[in-house]
mmCIF file of N, CA, C and O in Angstrom:
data_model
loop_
_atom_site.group_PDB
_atom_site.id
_atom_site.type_symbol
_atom_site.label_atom_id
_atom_site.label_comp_id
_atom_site.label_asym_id
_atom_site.label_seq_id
_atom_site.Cartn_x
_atom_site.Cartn_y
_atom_site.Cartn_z
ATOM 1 N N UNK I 25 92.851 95.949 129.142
ATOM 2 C CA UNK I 25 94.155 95.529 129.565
ATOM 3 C C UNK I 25 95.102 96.723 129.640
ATOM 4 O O UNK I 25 95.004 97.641 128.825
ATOM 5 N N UNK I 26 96.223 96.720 130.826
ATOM 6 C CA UNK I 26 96.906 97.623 130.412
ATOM 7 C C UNK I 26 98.058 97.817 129.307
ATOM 8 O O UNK I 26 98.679 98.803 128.909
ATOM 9 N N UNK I 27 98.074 96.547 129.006
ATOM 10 C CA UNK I 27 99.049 96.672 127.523
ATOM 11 C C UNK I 27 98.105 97.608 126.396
ATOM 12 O O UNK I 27 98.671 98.165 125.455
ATOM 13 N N UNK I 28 96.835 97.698 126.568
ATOM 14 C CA UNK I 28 95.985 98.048 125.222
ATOM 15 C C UNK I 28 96.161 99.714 125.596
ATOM 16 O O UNK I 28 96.203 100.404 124.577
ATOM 17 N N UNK I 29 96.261 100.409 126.765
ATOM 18 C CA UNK I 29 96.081 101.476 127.441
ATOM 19 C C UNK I 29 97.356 102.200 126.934
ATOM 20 O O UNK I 29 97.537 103.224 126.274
ATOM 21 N N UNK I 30 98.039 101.423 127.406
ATOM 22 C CA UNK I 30 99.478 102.060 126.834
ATOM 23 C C UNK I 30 100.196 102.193 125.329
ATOM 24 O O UNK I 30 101.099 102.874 124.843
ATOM 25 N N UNK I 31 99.339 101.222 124.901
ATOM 26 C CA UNK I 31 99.636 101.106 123.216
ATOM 27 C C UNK I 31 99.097 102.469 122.415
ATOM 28 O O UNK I 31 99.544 103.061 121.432
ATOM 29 N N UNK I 32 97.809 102.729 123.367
ATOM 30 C CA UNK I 32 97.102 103.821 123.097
ATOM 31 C C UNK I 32 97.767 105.386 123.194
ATOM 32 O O UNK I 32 97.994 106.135 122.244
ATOM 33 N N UNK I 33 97.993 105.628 124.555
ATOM 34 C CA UNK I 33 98.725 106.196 124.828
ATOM 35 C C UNK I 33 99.756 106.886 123.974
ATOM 36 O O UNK I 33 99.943 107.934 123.357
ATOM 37 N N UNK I 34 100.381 105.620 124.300
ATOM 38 C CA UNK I 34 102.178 106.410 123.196
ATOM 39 C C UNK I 34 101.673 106.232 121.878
ATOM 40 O O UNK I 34 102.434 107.120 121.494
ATOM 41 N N UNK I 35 101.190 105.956 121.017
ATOM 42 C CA UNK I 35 100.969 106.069 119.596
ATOM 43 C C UNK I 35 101.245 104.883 119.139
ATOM 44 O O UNK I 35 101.177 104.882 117.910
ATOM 45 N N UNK I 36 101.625 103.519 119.731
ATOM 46 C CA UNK I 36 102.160 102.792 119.334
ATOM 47 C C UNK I 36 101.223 102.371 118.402
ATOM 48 O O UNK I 36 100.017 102.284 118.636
ATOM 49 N N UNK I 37 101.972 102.005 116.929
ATOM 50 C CA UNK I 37 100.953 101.247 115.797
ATOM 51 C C UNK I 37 101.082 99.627 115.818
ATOM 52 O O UNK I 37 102.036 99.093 115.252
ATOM 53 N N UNK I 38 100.031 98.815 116.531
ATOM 54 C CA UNK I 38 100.006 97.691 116.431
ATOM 55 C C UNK I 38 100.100 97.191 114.926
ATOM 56 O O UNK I 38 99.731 97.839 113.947
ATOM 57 N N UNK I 39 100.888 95.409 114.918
ATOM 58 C CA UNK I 39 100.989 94.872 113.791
ATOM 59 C C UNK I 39 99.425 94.164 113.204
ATOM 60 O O UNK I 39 98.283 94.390 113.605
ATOM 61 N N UNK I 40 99.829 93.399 112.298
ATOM 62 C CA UNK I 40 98.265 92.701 111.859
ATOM 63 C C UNK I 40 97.877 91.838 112.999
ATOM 64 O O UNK I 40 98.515 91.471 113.986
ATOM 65 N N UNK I 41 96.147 91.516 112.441
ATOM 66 C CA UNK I 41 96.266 90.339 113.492
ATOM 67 C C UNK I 41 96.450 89.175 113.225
ATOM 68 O O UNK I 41 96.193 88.973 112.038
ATOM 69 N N UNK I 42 96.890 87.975 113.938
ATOM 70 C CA UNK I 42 97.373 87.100 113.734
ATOM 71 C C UNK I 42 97.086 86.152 114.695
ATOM 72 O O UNK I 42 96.758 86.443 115.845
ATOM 73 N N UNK I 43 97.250 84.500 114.067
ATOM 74 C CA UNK I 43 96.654 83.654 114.860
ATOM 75 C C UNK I 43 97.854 83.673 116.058
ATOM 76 O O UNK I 43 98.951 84.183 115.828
ATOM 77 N N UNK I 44 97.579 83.168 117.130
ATOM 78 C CA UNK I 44 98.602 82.672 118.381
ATOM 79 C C UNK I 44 99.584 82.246 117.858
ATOM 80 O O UNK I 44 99.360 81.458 116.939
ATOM 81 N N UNK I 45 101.082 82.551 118.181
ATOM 82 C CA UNK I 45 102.372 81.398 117.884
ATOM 83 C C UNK I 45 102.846 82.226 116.663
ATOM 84 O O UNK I 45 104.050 82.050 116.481
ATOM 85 N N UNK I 46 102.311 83.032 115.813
ATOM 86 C CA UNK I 46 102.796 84.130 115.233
ATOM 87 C C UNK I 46 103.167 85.439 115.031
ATOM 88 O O UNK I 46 102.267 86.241 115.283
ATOM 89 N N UNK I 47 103.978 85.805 114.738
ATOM 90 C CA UNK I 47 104.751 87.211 115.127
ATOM 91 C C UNK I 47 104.527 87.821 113.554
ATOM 92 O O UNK I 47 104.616 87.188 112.501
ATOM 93 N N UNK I 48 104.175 89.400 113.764
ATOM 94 C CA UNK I 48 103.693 89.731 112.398
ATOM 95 C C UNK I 48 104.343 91.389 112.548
ATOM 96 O O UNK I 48 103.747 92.064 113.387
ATOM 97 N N UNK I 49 105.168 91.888 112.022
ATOM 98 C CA UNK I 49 105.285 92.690 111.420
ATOM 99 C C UNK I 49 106.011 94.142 110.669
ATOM 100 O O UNK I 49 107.145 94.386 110.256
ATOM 101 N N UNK I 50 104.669 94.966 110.741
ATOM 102 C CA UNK I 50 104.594 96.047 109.321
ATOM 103 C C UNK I 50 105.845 96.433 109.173
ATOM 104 O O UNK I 50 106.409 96.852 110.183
ATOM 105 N N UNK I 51 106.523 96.397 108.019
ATOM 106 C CA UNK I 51 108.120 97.056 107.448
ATOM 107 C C UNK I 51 107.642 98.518 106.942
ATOM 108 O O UNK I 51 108.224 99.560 107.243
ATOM 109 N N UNK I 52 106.440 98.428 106.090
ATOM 110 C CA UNK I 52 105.705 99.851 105.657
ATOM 111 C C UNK I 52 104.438 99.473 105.279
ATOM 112 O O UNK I 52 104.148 98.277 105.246
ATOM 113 N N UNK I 53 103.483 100.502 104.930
ATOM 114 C CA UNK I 53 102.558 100.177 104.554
ATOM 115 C C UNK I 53 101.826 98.994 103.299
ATOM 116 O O UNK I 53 100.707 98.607 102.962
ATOM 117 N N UNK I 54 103.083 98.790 102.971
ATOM 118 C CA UNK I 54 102.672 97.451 101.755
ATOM 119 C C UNK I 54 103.047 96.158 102.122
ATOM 120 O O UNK I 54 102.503 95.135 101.706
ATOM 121 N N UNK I 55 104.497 96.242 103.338
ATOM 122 C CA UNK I 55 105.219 94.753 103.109
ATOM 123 C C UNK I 55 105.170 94.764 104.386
ATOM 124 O O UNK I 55 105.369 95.788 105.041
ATOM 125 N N UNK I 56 104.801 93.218 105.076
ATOM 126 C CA UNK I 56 105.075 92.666 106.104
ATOM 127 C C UNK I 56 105.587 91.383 106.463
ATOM 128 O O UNK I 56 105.521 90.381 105.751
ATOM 129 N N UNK I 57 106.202 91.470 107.818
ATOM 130 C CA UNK I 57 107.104 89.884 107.759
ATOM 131 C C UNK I 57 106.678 89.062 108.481
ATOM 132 O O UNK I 57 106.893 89.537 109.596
ATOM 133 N N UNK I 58 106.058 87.829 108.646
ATOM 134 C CA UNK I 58 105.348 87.303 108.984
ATOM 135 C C UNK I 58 106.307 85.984 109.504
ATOM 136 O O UNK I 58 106.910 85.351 108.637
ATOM 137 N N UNK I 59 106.438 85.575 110.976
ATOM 138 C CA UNK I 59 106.747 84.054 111.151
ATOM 139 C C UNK I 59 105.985 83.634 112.043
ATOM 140 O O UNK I 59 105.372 84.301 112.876
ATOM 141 N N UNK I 60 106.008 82.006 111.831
ATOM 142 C CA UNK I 60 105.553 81.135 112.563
ATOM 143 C C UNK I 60 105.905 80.443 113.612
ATOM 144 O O UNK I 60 106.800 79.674 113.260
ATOM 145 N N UNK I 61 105.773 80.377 114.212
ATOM 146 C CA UNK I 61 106.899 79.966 115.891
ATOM 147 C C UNK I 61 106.510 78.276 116.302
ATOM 148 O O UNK I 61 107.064 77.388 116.950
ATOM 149 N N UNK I 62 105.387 78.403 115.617
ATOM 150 C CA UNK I 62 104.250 76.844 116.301
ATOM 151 C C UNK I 62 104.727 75.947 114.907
ATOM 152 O O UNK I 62 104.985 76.300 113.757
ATOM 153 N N UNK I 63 104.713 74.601 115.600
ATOM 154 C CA UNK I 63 105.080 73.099 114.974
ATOM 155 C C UNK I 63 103.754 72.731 114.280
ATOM 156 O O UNK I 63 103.611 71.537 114.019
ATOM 157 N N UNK I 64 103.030 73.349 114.035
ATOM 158 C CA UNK I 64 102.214 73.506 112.807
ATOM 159 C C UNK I 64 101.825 74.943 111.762
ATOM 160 O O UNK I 64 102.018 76.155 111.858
ATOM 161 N N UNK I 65 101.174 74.018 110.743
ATOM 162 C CA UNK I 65 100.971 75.246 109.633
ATOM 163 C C UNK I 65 100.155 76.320 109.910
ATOM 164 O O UNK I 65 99.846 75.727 110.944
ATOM 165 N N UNK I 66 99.583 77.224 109.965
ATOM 166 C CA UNK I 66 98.544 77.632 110.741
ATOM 167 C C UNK I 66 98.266 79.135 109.323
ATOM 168 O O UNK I 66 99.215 79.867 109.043
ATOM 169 N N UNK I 67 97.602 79.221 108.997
ATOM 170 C CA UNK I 67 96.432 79.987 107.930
ATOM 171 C C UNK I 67 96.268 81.726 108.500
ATOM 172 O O UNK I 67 95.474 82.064 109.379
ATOM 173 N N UNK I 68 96.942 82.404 107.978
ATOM 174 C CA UNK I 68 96.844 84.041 107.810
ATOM 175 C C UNK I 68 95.423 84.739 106.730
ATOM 176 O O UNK I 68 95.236 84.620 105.519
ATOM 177 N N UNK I 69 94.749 85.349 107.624
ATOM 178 C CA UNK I 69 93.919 86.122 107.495
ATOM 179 C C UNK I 69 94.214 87.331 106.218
ATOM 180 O O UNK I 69 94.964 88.177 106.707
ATOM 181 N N UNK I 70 93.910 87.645 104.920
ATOM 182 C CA UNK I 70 94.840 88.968 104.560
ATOM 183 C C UNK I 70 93.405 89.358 103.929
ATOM 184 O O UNK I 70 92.382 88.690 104.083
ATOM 185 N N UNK I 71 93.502 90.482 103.237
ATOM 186 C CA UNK I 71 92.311 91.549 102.694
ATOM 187 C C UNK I 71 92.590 91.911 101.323
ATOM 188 O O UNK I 71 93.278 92.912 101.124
ATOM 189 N N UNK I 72 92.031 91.051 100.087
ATOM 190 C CA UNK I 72 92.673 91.174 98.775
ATOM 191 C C UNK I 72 93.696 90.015 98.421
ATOM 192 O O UNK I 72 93.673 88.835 98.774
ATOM 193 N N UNK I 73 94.689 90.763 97.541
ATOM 194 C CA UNK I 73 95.877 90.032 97.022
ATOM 195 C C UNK I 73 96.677 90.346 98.035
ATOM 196 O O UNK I 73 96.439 91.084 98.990
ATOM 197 N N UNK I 74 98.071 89.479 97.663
ATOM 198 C CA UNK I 74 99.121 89.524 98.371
ATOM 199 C C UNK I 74 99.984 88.527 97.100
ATOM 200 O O UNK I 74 99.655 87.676 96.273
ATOM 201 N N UNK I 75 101.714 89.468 97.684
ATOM 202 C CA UNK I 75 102.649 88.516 97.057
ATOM 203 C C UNK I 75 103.351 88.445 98.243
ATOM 204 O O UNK I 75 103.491 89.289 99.128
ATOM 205 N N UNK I 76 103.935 86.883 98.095
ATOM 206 C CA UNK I 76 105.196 86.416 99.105
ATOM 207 C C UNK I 76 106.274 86.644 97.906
ATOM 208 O O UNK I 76 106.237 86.177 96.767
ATOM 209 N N UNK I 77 107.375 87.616 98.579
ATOM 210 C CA UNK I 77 108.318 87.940 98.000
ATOM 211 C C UNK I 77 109.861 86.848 98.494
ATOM 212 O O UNK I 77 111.052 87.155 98.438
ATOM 213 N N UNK I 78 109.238 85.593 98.939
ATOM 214 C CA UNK I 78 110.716 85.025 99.460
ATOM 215 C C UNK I 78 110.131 83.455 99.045
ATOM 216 O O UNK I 78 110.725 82.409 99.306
ATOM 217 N N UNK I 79 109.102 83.543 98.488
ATOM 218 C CA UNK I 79 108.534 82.272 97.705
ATOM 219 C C UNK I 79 107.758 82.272 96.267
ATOM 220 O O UNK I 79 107.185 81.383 95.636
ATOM 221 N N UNK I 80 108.002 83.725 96.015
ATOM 222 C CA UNK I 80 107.363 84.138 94.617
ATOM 223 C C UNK I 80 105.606 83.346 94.425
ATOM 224 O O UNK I 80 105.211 82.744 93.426
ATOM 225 N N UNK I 81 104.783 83.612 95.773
ATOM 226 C CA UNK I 81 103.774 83.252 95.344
ATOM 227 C C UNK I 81 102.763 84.232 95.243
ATOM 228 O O UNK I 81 102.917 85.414 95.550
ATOM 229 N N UNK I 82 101.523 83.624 94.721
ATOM 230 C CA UNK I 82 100.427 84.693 95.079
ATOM 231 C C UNK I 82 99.650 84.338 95.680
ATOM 232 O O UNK I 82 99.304 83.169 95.508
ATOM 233 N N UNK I 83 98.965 85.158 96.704
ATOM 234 C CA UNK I 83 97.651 84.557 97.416
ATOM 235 C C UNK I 83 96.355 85.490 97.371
ATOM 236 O O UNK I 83 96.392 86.623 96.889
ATOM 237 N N UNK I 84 95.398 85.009 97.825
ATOM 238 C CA UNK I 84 93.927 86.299 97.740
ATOM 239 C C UNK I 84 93.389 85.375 98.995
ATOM 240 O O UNK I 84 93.199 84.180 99.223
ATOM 241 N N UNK I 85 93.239 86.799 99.759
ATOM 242 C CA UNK I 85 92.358 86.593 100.900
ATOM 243 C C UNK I 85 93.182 85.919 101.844
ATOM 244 O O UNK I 85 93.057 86.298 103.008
ATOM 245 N N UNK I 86 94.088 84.904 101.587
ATOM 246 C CA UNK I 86 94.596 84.088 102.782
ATOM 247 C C UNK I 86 96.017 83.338 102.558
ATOM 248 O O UNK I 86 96.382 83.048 101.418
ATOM 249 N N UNK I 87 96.639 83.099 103.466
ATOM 250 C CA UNK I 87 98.232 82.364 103.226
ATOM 251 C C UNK I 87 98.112 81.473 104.531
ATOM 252 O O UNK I 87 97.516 81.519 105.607
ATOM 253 N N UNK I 88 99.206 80.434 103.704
ATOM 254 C CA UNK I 88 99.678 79.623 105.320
ATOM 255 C C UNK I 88 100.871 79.563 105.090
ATOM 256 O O UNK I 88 101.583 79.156 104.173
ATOM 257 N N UNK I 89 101.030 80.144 106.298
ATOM 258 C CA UNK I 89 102.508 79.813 107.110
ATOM 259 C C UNK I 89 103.138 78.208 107.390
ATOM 260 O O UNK I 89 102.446 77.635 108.232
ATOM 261 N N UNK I 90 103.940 77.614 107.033
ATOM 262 C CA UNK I 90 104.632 76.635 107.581
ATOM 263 C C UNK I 90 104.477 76.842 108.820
ATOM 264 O O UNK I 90 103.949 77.795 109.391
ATOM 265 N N UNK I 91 105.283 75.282 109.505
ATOM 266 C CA UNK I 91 106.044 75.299 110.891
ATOM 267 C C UNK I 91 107.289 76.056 111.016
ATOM 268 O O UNK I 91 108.193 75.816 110.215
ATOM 269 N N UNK I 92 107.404 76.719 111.697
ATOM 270 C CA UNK I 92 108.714 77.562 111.683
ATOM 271 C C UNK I 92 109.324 78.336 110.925
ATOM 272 O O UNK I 92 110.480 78.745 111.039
ATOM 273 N N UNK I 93 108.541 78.565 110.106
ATOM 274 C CA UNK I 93 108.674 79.625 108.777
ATOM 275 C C UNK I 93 108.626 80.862 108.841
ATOM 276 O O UNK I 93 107.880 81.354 109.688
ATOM 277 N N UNK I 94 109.398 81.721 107.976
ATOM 278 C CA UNK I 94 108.758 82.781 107.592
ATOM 279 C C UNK I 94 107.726 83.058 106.576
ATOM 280 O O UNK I 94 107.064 82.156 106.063
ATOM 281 N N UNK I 95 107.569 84.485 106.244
ATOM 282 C CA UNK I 95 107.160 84.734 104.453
ATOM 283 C C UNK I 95 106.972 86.342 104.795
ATOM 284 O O UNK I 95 106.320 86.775 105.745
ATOM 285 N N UNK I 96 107.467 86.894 104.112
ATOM 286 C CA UNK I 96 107.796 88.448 103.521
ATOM 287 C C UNK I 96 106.598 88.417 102.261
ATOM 288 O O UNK I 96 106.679 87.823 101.186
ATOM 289 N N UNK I 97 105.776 89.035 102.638
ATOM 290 C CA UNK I 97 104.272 89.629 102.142
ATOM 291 C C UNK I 97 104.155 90.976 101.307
ATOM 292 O O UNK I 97 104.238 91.973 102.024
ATOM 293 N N UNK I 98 103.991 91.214 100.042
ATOM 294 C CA UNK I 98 103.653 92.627 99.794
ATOM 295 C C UNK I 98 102.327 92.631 99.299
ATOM 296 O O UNK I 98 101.916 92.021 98.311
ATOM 297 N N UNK I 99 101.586 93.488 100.189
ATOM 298 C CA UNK I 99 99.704 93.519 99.967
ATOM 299 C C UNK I 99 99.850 94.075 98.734
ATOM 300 O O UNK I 99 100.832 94.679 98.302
ATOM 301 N N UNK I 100 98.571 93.781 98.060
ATOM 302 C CA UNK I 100 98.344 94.277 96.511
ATOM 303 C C UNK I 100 97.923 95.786 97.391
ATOM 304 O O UNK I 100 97.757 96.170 98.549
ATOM 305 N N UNK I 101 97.877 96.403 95.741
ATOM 306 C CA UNK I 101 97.239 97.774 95.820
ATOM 307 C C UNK I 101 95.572 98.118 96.470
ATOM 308 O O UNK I 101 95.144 99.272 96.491
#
């Protein structure tokens, strides 16, 4: 694609990946902001731990997003 060509190109650093209907990202290498755009819950992919810093939770391996939600993520070490 030429979006992938050009991403290449300029250096651009793509965000995580993410299911469709979600917008994801990197603030720095530990914290990312994650929303949901779609009228359902829909399940984030992650690698390890993670804390949601705007719901004080913890997760391993995986989170779900609400409908229309956010969640502010800091990956474990």
């Amino acid at each position: 694609l030429i979006i992938d060509k050009l991403i290449a190109q300029l250096g651009i650093k793509r965000g995580p990946e993410v299911p469709s209907g979600v917008m994801a990202r990197n603030v720095d290498d530990r914290h990312v902001l994650y929303l949901n755009t779609t009228p359902q819950s829909l399940k984030i992919g992650i690698k390890g731990t993670a804390k949601s810093l705007l719901y004080d939770k913890n997760y391993h391996n995986e989170f779900e997003l609400t409908p229309y939600e956010p969640d502010f993520i800091e990956l474990g070490k």
